[in-house]
Amino acid sequence: MYNMRYHLASLIAVFLALSIGLLLGGLLAESTPETVHDTLLEGIERDIAQTRETNERVLAENILAFTFADMLLDGFTADRLEDYTILLLGEEGQELQLAVDSLESAGARVIRATPEFDAANDLWTLQDDVDLDVLKFHGIVNVYQPDSETNEFLSSYFIYLREVQEEREVPLLFATIDDVESELVSYAWEEGFSGTNQLGNRYGTYTLVVLLISETEGKYGSAETADALYPPIPESFISLELSEEEPEISDSEDAE
């Protein structure tokens, strides 16, 4: 009899617990999802509002920074190359045109030439009827990369350019667009040449001008092996000259 009562009491307790659980579960099921939904929605709306506010602030800052950068770029590069003739080596394409735009915006006269390898004589020459023996130029900018999957011509091309540079005693720069597919500047940096992989933007234009008309050398761009994003401003670019003349004293000041 005791076992039967105990068994019945256990069954009742189990059913009671199930009933209470179902009741509480039903109550929670009716209220919790709605509360959670409202809380999540409020959080999402708050995050969206904060993100929108941040984006608007950053956009305004960028517009101001770009405007300021353009003003500074014009001040530091405009007409800096006005009396310079630059030999630009490369093939027709985006990089060549970007280099032309950067150099001409600084006032340079640009002479374009396309290098080619003379296999018969095992030497490099220039197409486009450019005669280095009679051409007078003040610097060389190279955007040309020998078309070879194994870069077998690259070493001999570097030697050729170094010979031209040493013979003419002019700056020689390498320039490319910031593109992982183009490693020309990286190879040139390893060989000790100066240059930038920021061709086509403010940094690249400024860097080309600085390297062409100052004693500055280095690796400038966004690559890990670069010295910096762009070179420091040369002292010659800062045209703040203080007058050494003594200020004139007026008659009224003299009388005092």
PDB file of C-alpha atoms in Angstrom:
ATOM      1  CA  MET A   1       0.000   0.000   0.000  1.00  0.00           C
ATOM      2  CA  TYR A   2       2.866   2.340   0.893  1.00  0.00           C
ATOM      3  CA  ASN A   3       4.589   1.696  -2.396  1.00  0.00           C
ATOM      4  CA  MET A   4       1.398   2.382  -4.350  1.00  0.00           C
ATOM      5  CA  ARG A   5       0.793   5.674  -2.528  1.00  0.00           C
ATOM      6  CA  TYR A   6       4.400   6.676  -3.082  1.00  0.00           C
ATOM      7  CA  HIS A   7       4.138   5.797  -6.736  1.00  0.00           C
ATOM      8  CA  LEU A   8       0.907   7.791  -7.149  1.00  0.00           C
ATOM      9  CA  ALA A   9       2.441  10.758  -5.316  1.00  0.00           C
ATOM     10  CA  SER A  10       5.445  10.634  -7.614  1.00  0.00           C
ATOM     11  CA  LEU A  11       3.254  10.543 -10.715  1.00  0.00           C
ATOM     12  CA  ILE A  12       1.187  13.472  -9.456  1.00  0.00           C
ATOM     13  CA  ALA A  13       4.341  15.446  -8.707  1.00  0.00           C
ATOM     14  CA  VAL A  14       5.681  14.756 -12.197  1.00  0.00           C
ATOM     15  CA  PHE A  15       2.433  15.791 -13.886  1.00  0.00           C
ATOM     16  CA  LEU A  16       2.237  18.868 -11.673  1.00  0.00           C
ATOM     17  CA  ALA A  17       5.770  19.854 -12.611  1.00  0.00           C
ATOM     18  CA  LEU A  18       4.968  19.335 -16.292  1.00  0.00           C
ATOM     19  CA  SER A  19       1.848  21.425 -15.986  1.00  0.00           C
ATOM     20  CA  ILE A  20       3.674  24.246 -14.263  1.00  0.00           C
ATOM     21  CA  GLY A  21       6.449  24.064 -16.882  1.00  0.00           C
ATOM     22  CA  LEU A  22       3.932  24.184 -19.738  1.00  0.00           C
ATOM     23  CA  LEU A  23       2.120  27.084 -18.145  1.00  0.00           C
ATOM     24  CA  LEU A  24       5.285  29.084 -17.578  1.00  0.00           C
ATOM     25  CA  GLY A  25       6.567  28.188 -21.043  1.00  0.00           C
ATOM     26  CA  GLY A  26       3.360  29.410 -22.629  1.00  0.00           C
ATOM     27  CA  LEU A  27       3.562  32.677 -20.750  1.00  0.00           C
ATOM     28  CA  LEU A  28       7.180  33.175 -21.740  1.00  0.00           C
ATOM     29  CA  ALA A  29       6.461  32.210 -25.323  1.00  0.00           C
ATOM     30  CA  GLU A  30       3.812  34.917 -25.538  1.00  0.00           C
ATOM     31  CA  SER A  31       5.915  37.756 -24.075  1.00  0.00           C
ATOM     32  CA  THR A  32       9.672  37.049 -24.508  1.00  0.00           C
ATOM     33  CA  PRO A  33      10.031  37.085 -28.320  1.00  0.00           C
ATOM     34  CA  GLU A  34       8.273  40.427 -28.540  1.00  0.00           C
ATOM     35  CA  THR A  35      10.463  41.907 -25.814  1.00  0.00           C
ATOM     36  CA  VAL A  36      13.645  40.534 -27.380  1.00  0.00           C
ATOM     37  CA  HIS A  37      12.553  41.800 -30.803  1.00  0.00           C
ATOM     38  CA  ASP A  38      11.954  45.304 -29.468  1.00  0.00           C
ATOM     39  CA  THR A  39      15.320  45.330 -27.684  1.00  0.00           C
ATOM     40  CA  LEU A  40      17.208  44.122 -30.770  1.00  0.00           C
ATOM     41  CA  LEU A  41      15.393  46.609 -32.990  1.00  0.00           C
ATOM     42  CA  GLU A  42      16.254  49.489 -30.675  1.00  0.00           C
ATOM     43  CA  GLY A  43      19.906  48.428 -30.646  1.00  0.00           C
ATOM     44  CA  ILE A  44      20.057  48.145 -34.436  1.00  0.00           C
ATOM     45  CA  GLU A  45      18.434  51.541 -34.918  1.00  0.00           C
ATOM     46  CA  ARG A  46      20.859  53.081 -32.427  1.00  0.00           C
ATOM     47  CA  ASP A  47      23.863  51.537 -34.218  1.00  0.00           C
ATOM     48  CA  ILE A  48      22.589  52.714 -37.612  1.00  0.00           C
ATOM     49  CA  ALA A  49      22.146  56.249 -36.308  1.00  0.00           C
ATOM     50  CA  GLN A  50      25.666  56.269 -34.834  1.00  0.00           C
ATOM     51  CA  THR A  51      27.134  54.856 -38.049  1.00  0.00           C
ATOM     52  CA  ARG A  52      25.319  57.449 -40.160  1.00  0.00           C
ATOM     53  CA  GLU A  53      26.574  60.238 -37.910  1.00  0.00           C
ATOM     54  CA  THR A  54      30.135  58.904 -38.073  1.00  0.00           C
ATOM     55  CA  ASN A  55      30.002  58.575 -41.864  1.00  0.00           C
ATOM     56  CA  GLU A  56      28.757  62.138 -42.268  1.00  0.00           C
ATOM     57  CA  ARG A  57      31.519  63.451 -40.018  1.00  0.00           C
ATOM     58  CA  VAL A  58      34.230  61.436 -41.802  1.00  0.00           C
ATOM     59  CA  LEU A  59      32.915  62.536 -45.213  1.00  0.00           C
ATOM     60  CA  ALA A  60      33.077  66.177 -44.179  1.00  0.00           C
ATOM     61  CA  GLU A  61      36.597  65.697 -42.810  1.00  0.00           C
ATOM     62  CA  ASN A  62      37.708  63.964 -46.018  1.00  0.00           C
ATOM     63  CA  ILE A  63      36.332  66.743 -48.210  1.00  0.00           C
ATOM     64  CA  LEU A  64      38.159  69.311 -46.094  1.00  0.00           C
ATOM     65  CA  ALA A  65      41.371  67.243 -46.104  1.00  0.00           C
ATOM     66  CA  PHE A  66      41.274  66.694 -49.883  1.00  0.00           C
ATOM     67  CA  THR A  67      40.661  70.393 -50.515  1.00  0.00           C
ATOM     68  CA  PHE A  68      43.521  71.309 -48.214  1.00  0.00           C
ATOM     69  CA  ALA A  69      45.783  68.691 -49.823  1.00  0.00           C
ATOM     70  CA  ASP A  70      45.028  70.081 -53.292  1.00  0.00           C
ATOM     71  CA  MET A  71      45.931  73.578 -52.113  1.00  0.00           C
ATOM     72  CA  LEU A  72      49.218  72.345 -50.656  1.00  0.00           C
ATOM     73  CA  LEU A  73      49.997  70.225 -53.712  1.00  0.00           C
ATOM     74  CA  ASP A  74      49.598  73.222 -56.007  1.00  0.00           C
ATOM     75  CA  GLY A  75      51.801  75.291 -53.723  1.00  0.00           C
ATOM     76  CA  PHE A  76      54.567  72.710 -53.613  1.00  0.00           C
ATOM     77  CA  THR A  77      54.487  71.403 -57.192  1.00  0.00           C
ATOM     78  CA  ALA A  78      53.042  74.082 -59.478  1.00  0.00           C
ATOM     79  CA  ASP A  79      55.691  75.245 -62.002  1.00  0.00           C
ATOM     80  CA  ARG A  80      58.467  73.476 -60.078  1.00  0.00           C
ATOM     81  CA  LEU A  81      59.488  71.653 -63.266  1.00  0.00           C
ATOM     82  CA  GLU A  82      58.869  74.601 -65.587  1.00  0.00           C
ATOM     83  CA  ASP A  83      62.440  74.600 -66.944  1.00  0.00           C
ATOM     84  CA  TYR A  84      62.836  70.823 -66.885  1.00  0.00           C
ATOM     85  CA  THR A  85      62.763  68.362 -69.766  1.00  0.00           C
ATOM     86  CA  ILE A  86      61.948  64.866 -68.532  1.00  0.00           C
ATOM     87  CA  LEU A  87      62.572  61.677 -70.496  1.00  0.00           C
ATOM     88  CA  LEU A  88      59.603  59.379 -69.810  1.00  0.00           C
ATOM     89  CA  LEU A  89      60.169  55.711 -70.621  1.00  0.00           C
ATOM     90  CA  GLY A  90      57.140  53.502 -71.129  1.00  0.00           C
ATOM     91  CA  GLU A  91      54.520  52.086 -73.446  1.00  0.00           C
ATOM     92  CA  GLU A  92      51.207  53.713 -74.259  1.00  0.00           C
ATOM     93  CA  GLY A  93      48.750  52.991 -71.469  1.00  0.00           C
ATOM     94  CA  GLN A  94      47.375  54.148 -68.150  1.00  0.00           C
ATOM     95  CA  GLU A  95      50.672  54.384 -66.288  1.00  0.00           C
ATOM     96  CA  LEU A  96      52.349  56.383 -69.032  1.00  0.00           C
ATOM     97  CA  GLN A  97      49.451  58.840 -69.198  1.00  0.00           C
ATOM     98  CA  LEU A  98      49.329  59.256 -65.420  1.00  0.00           C
ATOM     99  CA  ALA A  99      53.043  60.009 -65.394  1.00  0.00           C
ATOM    100  CA  VAL A 100      52.601  62.555 -68.208  1.00  0.00           C
ATOM    101  CA  ASP A 101      49.780  64.251 -66.283  1.00  0.00           C
ATOM    102  CA  SER A 102      51.829  64.419 -63.079  1.00  0.00           C
ATOM    103  CA  LEU A 103      54.911  65.837 -64.783  1.00  0.00           C
ATOM    104  CA  GLU A 104      53.110  68.309 -67.020  1.00  0.00           C
ATOM    105  CA  SER A 105      50.994  69.553 -64.114  1.00  0.00           C
ATOM    106  CA  ALA A 106      54.290  70.640 -62.527  1.00  0.00           C
ATOM    107  CA  GLY A 107      55.310  72.440 -65.724  1.00  0.00           C
ATOM    108  CA  ALA A 108      57.712  69.897 -67.214  1.00  0.00           C
ATOM    109  CA  ARG A 109      58.314  69.268 -70.901  1.00  0.00           C
ATOM    110  CA  VAL A 110      57.857  65.524 -71.366  1.00  0.00           C
ATOM    111  CA  ILE A 111      59.582  63.485 -74.063  1.00  0.00           C
ATOM    112  CA  ARG A 112      58.185  59.965 -74.385  1.00  0.00           C
ATOM    113  CA  ALA A 113      60.192  56.980 -75.520  1.00  0.00           C
ATOM    114  CA  THR A 114      59.609  53.230 -75.603  1.00  0.00           C
ATOM    115  CA  PRO A 115      62.554  50.969 -74.705  1.00  0.00           C
ATOM    116  CA  GLU A 116      63.153  47.839 -76.759  1.00  0.00           C
ATOM    117  CA  PHE A 117      65.676  45.042 -76.587  1.00  0.00           C
ATOM    118  CA  ASP A 118      67.863  44.444 -79.639  1.00  0.00           C
ATOM    119  CA  ALA A 119      68.454  40.705 -79.422  1.00  0.00           C
ATOM    120  CA  ALA A 120      70.843  40.691 -82.390  1.00  0.00           C
ATOM    121  CA  ASN A 121      73.237  43.101 -80.691  1.00  0.00           C
ATOM    122  CA  ASP A 122      72.271  42.157 -77.128  1.00  0.00           C
ATOM    123  CA  LEU A 123      71.529  45.722 -76.067  1.00  0.00           C
ATOM    124  CA  TRP A 124      68.708  48.091 -75.181  1.00  0.00           C
ATOM    125  CA  THR A 125      67.665  50.969 -77.411  1.00  0.00           C
ATOM    126  CA  LEU A 126      64.834  53.503 -77.573  1.00  0.00           C
ATOM    127  CA  GLN A 127      62.068  53.623 -80.123  1.00  0.00           C
ATOM    128  CA  ASP A 128      60.221  56.752 -81.232  1.00  0.00           C
ATOM    129  CA  ASP A 129      63.338  58.232 -82.837  1.00  0.00           C
ATOM    130  CA  VAL A 130      64.779  59.440 -79.522  1.00  0.00           C
ATOM    131  CA  ASP A 131      68.512  60.058 -79.903  1.00  0.00           C
ATOM    132  CA  LEU A 132      70.158  60.232 -76.489  1.00  0.00           C
ATOM    133  CA  ASP A 133      73.317  61.652 -78.033  1.00  0.00           C
ATOM    134  CA  VAL A 134      71.588  64.917 -78.938  1.00  0.00           C
ATOM    135  CA  LEU A 135      68.677  64.980 -76.500  1.00  0.00           C
ATOM    136  CA  LYS A 136      69.059  67.244 -73.487  1.00  0.00           C
ATOM    137  CA  PHE A 137      67.001  66.283 -70.440  1.00  0.00           C
ATOM    138  CA  HIS A 138      67.121  66.858 -66.701  1.00  0.00           C
ATOM    139  CA  GLY A 139      65.692  63.605 -65.390  1.00  0.00           C
ATOM    140  CA  ILE A 140      64.364  60.173 -66.298  1.00  0.00           C
ATOM    141  CA  VAL A 141      61.084  58.651 -65.134  1.00  0.00           C
ATOM    142  CA  ASN A 142      60.566  54.994 -65.972  1.00  0.00           C
ATOM    143  CA  VAL A 143      57.173  53.283 -66.025  1.00  0.00           C
ATOM    144  CA  TYR A 144      58.313  50.593 -68.475  1.00  0.00           C
ATOM    145  CA  GLN A 145      58.654  46.969 -67.380  1.00  0.00           C
ATOM    146  CA  PRO A 146      60.215  44.413 -69.734  1.00  0.00           C
ATOM    147  CA  ASP A 147      57.629  41.903 -70.894  1.00  0.00           C
ATOM    148  CA  SER A 148      59.052  38.674 -69.530  1.00  0.00           C
ATOM    149  CA  GLU A 149      57.455  36.181 -67.192  1.00  0.00           C
ATOM    150  CA  THR A 150      60.837  35.304 -65.709  1.00  0.00           C
ATOM    151  CA  ASN A 151      62.097  38.908 -65.722  1.00  0.00           C
ATOM    152  CA  GLU A 152      65.120  37.710 -67.680  1.00  0.00           C
ATOM    153  CA  PHE A 153      65.480  41.137 -69.284  1.00  0.00           C
ATOM    154  CA  LEU A 154      65.002  43.124 -66.086  1.00  0.00           C
ATOM    155  CA  SER A 155      68.593  42.928 -64.827  1.00  0.00           C
ATOM    156  CA  SER A 156      70.056  43.980 -68.174  1.00  0.00           C
ATOM    157  CA  TYR A 157      67.488  46.785 -68.379  1.00  0.00           C
ATOM    158  CA  PHE A 158      68.535  48.075 -64.962  1.00  0.00           C
ATOM    159  CA  ILE A 159      72.161  48.045 -66.088  1.00  0.00           C
ATOM    160  CA  TYR A 160      71.235  49.978 -69.239  1.00  0.00           C
ATOM    161  CA  LEU A 161      69.333  52.642 -67.280  1.00  0.00           C
ATOM    162  CA  ARG A 162      72.125  52.990 -64.734  1.00  0.00           C
ATOM    163  CA  GLU A 163      74.614  53.592 -67.534  1.00  0.00           C
ATOM    164  CA  VAL A 164      72.400  56.300 -69.036  1.00  0.00           C
ATOM    165  CA  GLN A 165      71.921  57.910 -65.628  1.00  0.00           C
ATOM    166  CA  GLU A 166      75.619  57.948 -64.784  1.00  0.00           C
ATOM    167  CA  GLU A 167      76.544  59.269 -68.214  1.00  0.00           C
ATOM    168  CA  ARG A 168      74.058  62.149 -68.032  1.00  0.00           C
ATOM    169  CA  GLU A 169      74.245  62.649 -64.255  1.00  0.00           C
ATOM    170  CA  VAL A 170      70.481  63.087 -63.914  1.00  0.00           C
ATOM    171  CA  PRO A 171      67.918  61.681 -61.449  1.00  0.00           C
ATOM    172  CA  LEU A 172      66.388  58.345 -62.473  1.00  0.00           C
ATOM    173  CA  LEU A 173      63.044  57.377 -60.938  1.00  0.00           C
ATOM    174  CA  PHE A 174      60.748  54.383 -61.203  1.00  0.00           C
ATOM    175  CA  ALA A 175      56.997  54.873 -60.885  1.00  0.00           C
ATOM    176  CA  THR A 176      54.006  52.533 -60.949  1.00  0.00           C
ATOM    177  CA  ILE A 177      50.402  52.477 -59.852  1.00  0.00           C
ATOM    178  CA  ASP A 178      49.779  50.878 -56.460  1.00  0.00           C
ATOM    179  CA  ASP A 179      48.970  47.457 -57.899  1.00  0.00           C
ATOM    180  CA  VAL A 180      49.979  44.050 -56.538  1.00  0.00           C
ATOM    181  CA  GLU A 181      50.308  42.781 -60.105  1.00  0.00           C
ATOM    182  CA  SER A 182      53.111  45.257 -60.840  1.00  0.00           C
ATOM    183  CA  GLU A 183      56.320  44.673 -58.888  1.00  0.00           C
ATOM    184  CA  LEU A 184      58.545  46.902 -61.008  1.00  0.00           C
ATOM    185  CA  VAL A 185      59.199  49.451 -58.252  1.00  0.00           C
ATOM    186  CA  SER A 186      59.947  46.716 -55.720  1.00  0.00           C
ATOM    187  CA  TYR A 187      62.570  45.221 -58.034  1.00  0.00           C
ATOM    188  CA  ALA A 188      63.978  48.694 -58.705  1.00  0.00           C
ATOM    189  CA  TRP A 189      64.150  49.460 -54.971  1.00  0.00           C
ATOM    190  CA  GLU A 190      66.138  46.283 -54.434  1.00  0.00           C
ATOM    191  CA  GLU A 191      68.619  47.509 -57.056  1.00  0.00           C
ATOM    192  CA  GLY A 192      69.022  50.841 -55.268  1.00  0.00           C
ATOM    193  CA  PHE A 193      66.815  53.020 -57.467  1.00  0.00           C
ATOM    194  CA  SER A 194      64.464  55.665 -56.081  1.00  0.00           C
ATOM    195  CA  GLY A 195      60.785  55.748 -56.924  1.00  0.00           C
ATOM    196  CA  THR A 196      57.163  55.456 -55.889  1.00  0.00           C
ATOM    197  CA  ASN A 197      54.232  53.122 -56.392  1.00  0.00           C
ATOM    198  CA  GLN A 198      51.729  55.950 -55.849  1.00  0.00           C
ATOM    199  CA  LEU A 199      51.551  57.080 -59.467  1.00  0.00           C
ATOM    200  CA  GLY A 200      48.292  58.840 -60.255  1.00  0.00           C
ATOM    201  CA  ASN A 201      47.523  60.403 -56.879  1.00  0.00           C
ATOM    202  CA  ARG A 202      48.681  63.412 -54.866  1.00  0.00           C
ATOM    203  CA  TYR A 203      51.428  61.467 -53.111  1.00  0.00           C
ATOM    204  CA  GLY A 204      52.887  60.216 -56.376  1.00  0.00           C
ATOM    205  CA  THR A 205      52.866  63.622 -58.065  1.00  0.00           C
ATOM    206  CA  TYR A 206      54.509  65.279 -55.071  1.00  0.00           C
ATOM    207  CA  THR A 207      57.092  62.492 -54.793  1.00  0.00           C
ATOM    208  CA  LEU A 208      58.081  62.675 -58.467  1.00  0.00           C
ATOM    209  CA  VAL A 209      58.616  66.432 -58.257  1.00  0.00           C
ATOM    210  CA  VAL A 210      60.661  66.227 -55.050  1.00  0.00           C
ATOM    211  CA  LEU A 211      62.888  63.422 -56.322  1.00  0.00           C
ATOM    212  CA  LEU A 212      63.489  65.167 -59.640  1.00  0.00           C
ATOM    213  CA  ILE A 213      64.552  68.579 -58.328  1.00  0.00           C
ATOM    214  CA  SER A 214      66.202  67.879 -54.985  1.00  0.00           C
ATOM    215  CA  GLU A 215      68.898  65.697 -53.515  1.00  0.00           C
ATOM    216  CA  THR A 216      66.218  63.481 -51.948  1.00  0.00           C
ATOM    217  CA  GLU A 217      66.328  59.756 -52.679  1.00  0.00           C
ATOM    218  CA  GLY A 218      64.422  56.780 -51.337  1.00  0.00           C
ATOM    219  CA  LYS A 219      61.601  54.293 -51.596  1.00  0.00           C
ATOM    220  CA  TYR A 220      58.213  55.971 -51.309  1.00  0.00           C
ATOM    221  CA  GLY A 221      54.808  54.365 -51.461  1.00  0.00           C
ATOM    222  CA  SER A 222      52.469  51.943 -49.739  1.00  0.00           C
ATOM    223  CA  ALA A 223      54.585  48.781 -49.990  1.00  0.00           C
ATOM    224  CA  GLU A 224      55.997  47.226 -46.818  1.00  0.00           C
ATOM    225  CA  THR A 225      59.553  47.868 -48.012  1.00  0.00           C
ATOM    226  CA  ALA A 226      58.914  51.591 -48.636  1.00  0.00           C
ATOM    227  CA  ASP A 227      60.732  54.162 -46.523  1.00  0.00           C
ATOM    228  CA  ALA A 228      57.606  56.306 -46.216  1.00  0.00           C
ATOM    229  CA  LEU A 229      54.405  57.201 -48.017  1.00  0.00           C
ATOM    230  CA  TYR A 230      56.008  60.338 -49.450  1.00  0.00           C
ATOM    231  CA  PRO A 231      59.291  62.241 -48.920  1.00  0.00           C
ATOM    232  CA  PRO A 232      59.626  65.130 -46.460  1.00  0.00           C
ATOM    233  CA  ILE A 233      59.239  68.676 -47.750  1.00  0.00           C
ATOM    234  CA  PRO A 234      62.630  70.006 -48.924  1.00  0.00           C
ATOM    235  CA  GLU A 235      63.728  73.277 -47.355  1.00  0.00           C
ATOM    236  CA  SER A 236      63.901  74.837 -50.814  1.00  0.00           C
ATOM    237  CA  PHE A 237      60.141  74.302 -51.166  1.00  0.00           C
ATOM    238  CA  ILE A 238      59.395  76.487 -48.161  1.00  0.00           C
ATOM    239  CA  SER A 239      59.520  80.032 -49.454  1.00  0.00           C
ATOM    240  CA  LEU A 240      59.188  81.908 -46.182  1.00  0.00           C
ATOM    241  CA  GLU A 241      61.842  84.631 -46.486  1.00  0.00           C
ATOM    242  CA  LEU A 242      62.175  87.247 -43.771  1.00  0.00           C
ATOM    243  CA  SER A 243      63.165  90.715 -44.862  1.00  0.00           C
ATOM    244  CA  GLU A 244      66.519  91.841 -43.485  1.00  0.00           C
ATOM    245  CA  GLU A 245      65.694  95.524 -43.988  1.00  0.00           C
ATOM    246  CA  GLU A 246      65.177  97.626 -40.894  1.00  0.00           C
ATOM    247  CA  PRO A 247      61.637  98.967 -40.562  1.00  0.00           C
ATOM    248  CA  GLU A 248      61.309 102.615 -41.449  1.00  0.00           C
ATOM    249  CA  ILE A 249      60.563 104.993 -38.585  1.00  0.00           C
ATOM    250  CA  SER A 250      57.938 107.597 -39.276  1.00  0.00           C
ATOM    251  CA  ASP A 251      58.370 111.243 -38.348  1.00  0.00           C
ATOM    252  CA  SER A 252      55.806 110.933 -35.553  1.00  0.00           C
ATOM    253  CA  GLU A 253      57.643 107.992 -34.024  1.00  0.00           C
ATOM    254  CA  ASP A 254      60.960 109.850 -34.346  1.00  0.00           C
ATOM    255  CA  ALA A 255      59.496 112.872 -32.570  1.00  0.00           C
ATOM    256  CA  GLU A 256      58.451 110.737 -29.642  1.00  0.00           C
TER     257      GLU A 256
END
